[in-house]
CSV table of C-alpha atoms in Angstrom, one decimal:
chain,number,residue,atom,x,y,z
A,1,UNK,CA,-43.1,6.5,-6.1
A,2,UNK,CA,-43.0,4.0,-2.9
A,3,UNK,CA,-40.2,5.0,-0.1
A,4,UNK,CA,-38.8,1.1,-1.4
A,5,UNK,CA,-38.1,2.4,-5.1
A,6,UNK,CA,-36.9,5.7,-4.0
A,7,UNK,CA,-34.3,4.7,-2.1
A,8,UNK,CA,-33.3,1.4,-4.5
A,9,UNK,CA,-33.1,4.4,-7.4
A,10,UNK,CA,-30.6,6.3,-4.8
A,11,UNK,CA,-28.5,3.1,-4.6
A,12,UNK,CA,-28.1,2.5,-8.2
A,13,UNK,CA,-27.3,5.9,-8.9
A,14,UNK,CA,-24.8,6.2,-6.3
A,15,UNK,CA,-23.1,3.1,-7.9
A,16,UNK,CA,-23.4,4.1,-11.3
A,17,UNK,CA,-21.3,7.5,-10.3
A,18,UNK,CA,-19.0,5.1,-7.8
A,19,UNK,CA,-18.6,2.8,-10.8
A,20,UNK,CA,-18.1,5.7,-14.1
A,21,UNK,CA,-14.7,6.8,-13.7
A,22,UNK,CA,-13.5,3.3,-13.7
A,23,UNK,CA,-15.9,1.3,-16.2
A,24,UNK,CA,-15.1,4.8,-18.5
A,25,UNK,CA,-11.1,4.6,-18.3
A,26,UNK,CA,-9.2,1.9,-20.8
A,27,UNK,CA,-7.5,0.5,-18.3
A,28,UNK,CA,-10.3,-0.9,-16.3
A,29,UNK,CA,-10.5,-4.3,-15.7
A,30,UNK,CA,-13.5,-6.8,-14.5
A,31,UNK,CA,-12.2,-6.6,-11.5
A,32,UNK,CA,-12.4,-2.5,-11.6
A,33,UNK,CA,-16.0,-2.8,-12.3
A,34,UNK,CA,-17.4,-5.7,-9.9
A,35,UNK,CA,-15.5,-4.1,-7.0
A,36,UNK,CA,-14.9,-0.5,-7.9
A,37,UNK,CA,-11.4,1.2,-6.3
A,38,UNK,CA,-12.5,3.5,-3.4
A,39,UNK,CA,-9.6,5.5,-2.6
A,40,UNK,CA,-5.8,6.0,-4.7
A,41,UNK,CA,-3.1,5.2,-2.7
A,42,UNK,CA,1.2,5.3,-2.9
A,43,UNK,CA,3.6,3.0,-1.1
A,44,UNK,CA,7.4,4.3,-1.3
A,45,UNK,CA,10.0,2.0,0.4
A,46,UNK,CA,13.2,4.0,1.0
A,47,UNK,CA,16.7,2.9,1.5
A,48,UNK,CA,18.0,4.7,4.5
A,49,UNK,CA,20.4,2.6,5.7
A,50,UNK,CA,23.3,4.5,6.8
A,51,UNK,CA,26.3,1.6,6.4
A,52,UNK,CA,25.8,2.5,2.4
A,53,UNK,CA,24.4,-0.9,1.9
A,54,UNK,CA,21.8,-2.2,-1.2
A,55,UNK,CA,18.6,-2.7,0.2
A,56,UNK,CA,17.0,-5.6,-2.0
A,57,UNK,CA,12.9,-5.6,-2.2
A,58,UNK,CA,10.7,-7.2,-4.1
A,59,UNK,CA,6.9,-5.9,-3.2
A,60,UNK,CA,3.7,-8.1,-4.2
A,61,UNK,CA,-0.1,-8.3,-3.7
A,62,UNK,CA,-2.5,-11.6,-4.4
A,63,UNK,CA,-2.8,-9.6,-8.2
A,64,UNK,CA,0.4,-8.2,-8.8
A,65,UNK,CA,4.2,-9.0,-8.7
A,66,UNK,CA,6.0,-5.4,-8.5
A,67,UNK,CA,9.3,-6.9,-9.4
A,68,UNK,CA,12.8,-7.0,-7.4
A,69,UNK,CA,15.1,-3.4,-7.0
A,70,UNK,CA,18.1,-3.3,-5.9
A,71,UNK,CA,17.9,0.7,-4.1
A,72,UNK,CA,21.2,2.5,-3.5
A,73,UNK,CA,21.6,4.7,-0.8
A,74,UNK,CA,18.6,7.6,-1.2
A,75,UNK,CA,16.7,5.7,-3.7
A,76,UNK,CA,13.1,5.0,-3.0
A,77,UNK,CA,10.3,2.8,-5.2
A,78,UNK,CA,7.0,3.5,-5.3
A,79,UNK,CA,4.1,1.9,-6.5
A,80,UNK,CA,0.0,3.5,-6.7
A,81,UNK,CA,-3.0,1.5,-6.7
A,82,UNK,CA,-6.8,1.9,-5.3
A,83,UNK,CA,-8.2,0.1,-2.6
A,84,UNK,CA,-10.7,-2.2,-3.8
A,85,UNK,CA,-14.1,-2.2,-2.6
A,86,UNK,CA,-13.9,-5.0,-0.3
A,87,UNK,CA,-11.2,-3.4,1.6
A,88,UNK,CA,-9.0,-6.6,1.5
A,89,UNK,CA,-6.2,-4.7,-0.2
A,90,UNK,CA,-2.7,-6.5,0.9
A,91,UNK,CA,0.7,-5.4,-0.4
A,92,UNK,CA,3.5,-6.9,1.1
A,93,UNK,CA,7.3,-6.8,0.8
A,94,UNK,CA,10.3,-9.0,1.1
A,95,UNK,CA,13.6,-6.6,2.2
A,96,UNK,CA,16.9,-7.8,2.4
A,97,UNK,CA,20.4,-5.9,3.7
A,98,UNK,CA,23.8,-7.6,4.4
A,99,UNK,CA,23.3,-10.1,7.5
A,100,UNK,CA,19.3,-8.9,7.3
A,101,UNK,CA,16.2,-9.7,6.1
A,102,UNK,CA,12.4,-9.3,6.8
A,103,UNK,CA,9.0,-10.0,5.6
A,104,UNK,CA,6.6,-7.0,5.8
A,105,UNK,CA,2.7,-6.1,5.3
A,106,UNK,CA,3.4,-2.6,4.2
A,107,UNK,CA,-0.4,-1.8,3.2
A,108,UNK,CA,-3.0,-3.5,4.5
A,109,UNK,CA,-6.9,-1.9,5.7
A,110,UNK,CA,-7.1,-0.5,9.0
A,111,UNK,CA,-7.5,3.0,9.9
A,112,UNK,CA,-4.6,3.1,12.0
A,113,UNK,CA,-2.4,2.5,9.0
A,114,UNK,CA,-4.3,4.9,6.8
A,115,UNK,CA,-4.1,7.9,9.5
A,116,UNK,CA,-0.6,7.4,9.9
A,117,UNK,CA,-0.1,7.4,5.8
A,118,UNK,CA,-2.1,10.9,6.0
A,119,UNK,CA,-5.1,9.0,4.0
A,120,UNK,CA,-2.8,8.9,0.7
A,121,UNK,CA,0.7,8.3,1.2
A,122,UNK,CA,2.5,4.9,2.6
A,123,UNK,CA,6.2,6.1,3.3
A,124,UNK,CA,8.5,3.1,4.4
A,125,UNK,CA,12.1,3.9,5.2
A,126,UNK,CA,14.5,0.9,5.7
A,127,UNK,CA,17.4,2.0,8.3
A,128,UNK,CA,20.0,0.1,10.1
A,129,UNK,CA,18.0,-1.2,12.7
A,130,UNK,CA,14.5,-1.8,11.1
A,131,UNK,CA,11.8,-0.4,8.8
A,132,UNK,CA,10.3,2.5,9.3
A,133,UNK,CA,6.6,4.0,8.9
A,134,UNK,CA,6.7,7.5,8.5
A,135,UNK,CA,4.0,8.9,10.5
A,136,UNK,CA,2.4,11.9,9.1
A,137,UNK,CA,-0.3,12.4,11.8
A,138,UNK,CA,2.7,13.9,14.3
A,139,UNK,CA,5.5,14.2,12.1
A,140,UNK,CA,7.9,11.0,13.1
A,141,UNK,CA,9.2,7.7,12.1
A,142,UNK,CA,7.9,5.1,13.6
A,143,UNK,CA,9.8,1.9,14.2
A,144,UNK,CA,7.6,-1.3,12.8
A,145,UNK,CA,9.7,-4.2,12.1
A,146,UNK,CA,13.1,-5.2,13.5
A,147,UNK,CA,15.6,-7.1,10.5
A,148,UNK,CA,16.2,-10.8,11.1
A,149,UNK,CA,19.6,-11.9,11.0
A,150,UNK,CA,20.9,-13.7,8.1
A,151,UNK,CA,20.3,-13.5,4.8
């Protein structure tokens, strides 16, 4: 067998294994199977404001509407998908707090963001002054977006 068809069988083999979990489960789509999920992810926004206020969010990406949620004090939403193939996964997230409001990327692909997450684990915490990336690579929250006044 030529070097050429050796390594063309490699490549289809590799995305015949990339592709079985997902073409295999019930839930895949087309969209599963053209551009296979590479890695699982969570996002979890968090209402840490300290004043006691709602925090009012209502996540999205280009596929999917994750609905509005009004979190108490302590109460977190969470959402897990996979990051497509083409590495153009976008979530983003409208907040909202008494005399506050912001419009937030809260996953995106860069490998900043993902070291930060710990390669699995997007925690968002919404405080007082801003929203907050919790960043597992030393242990800290790290200040990302400042609210906008108003509502």
């Amino acid at each position: 067998m030529s070097n050429i068809k050796q390594f063309l069988l490699a490549i289809y083999i590799s995305l015949i294994l990339t592709c079985q979990d997902r073409v295999a489960a019930s839930s895949a789509t087309m969209r599963d199977i053209i551009g296979p999920r590479i890695s699982e992810w969570q996002v979890m926004v968090v209402n840490g404001l300290t004043t006691s206020e709602t925090l009012f969010i209502h996540c999205k990406s280009k596929e999917d509407d994750l609905g509005e949620h009004n979190l108490r004090l302590g109460d977190r939403f969470s959402w897990n998908f996979g990051e497509n193939m083409l590495h153009s996964t976008l979530f983003w997230c409208y907040l909202s707090k008494d005399k506050g409001h912001m419009n937030v990327e809260v996953f995106w692909d860069d490998v900043i963001l993902f070291h930060r997450c710990g390669w699995k684990k997007c925690v968002w915490t919404a405080k007082t002054d801003g929203l907050y990336l919790w960043n597992s690579a030393n242990g800290e929250d790290l200040l990302l977006e400042i609210w906008e006044a108003g509502w």
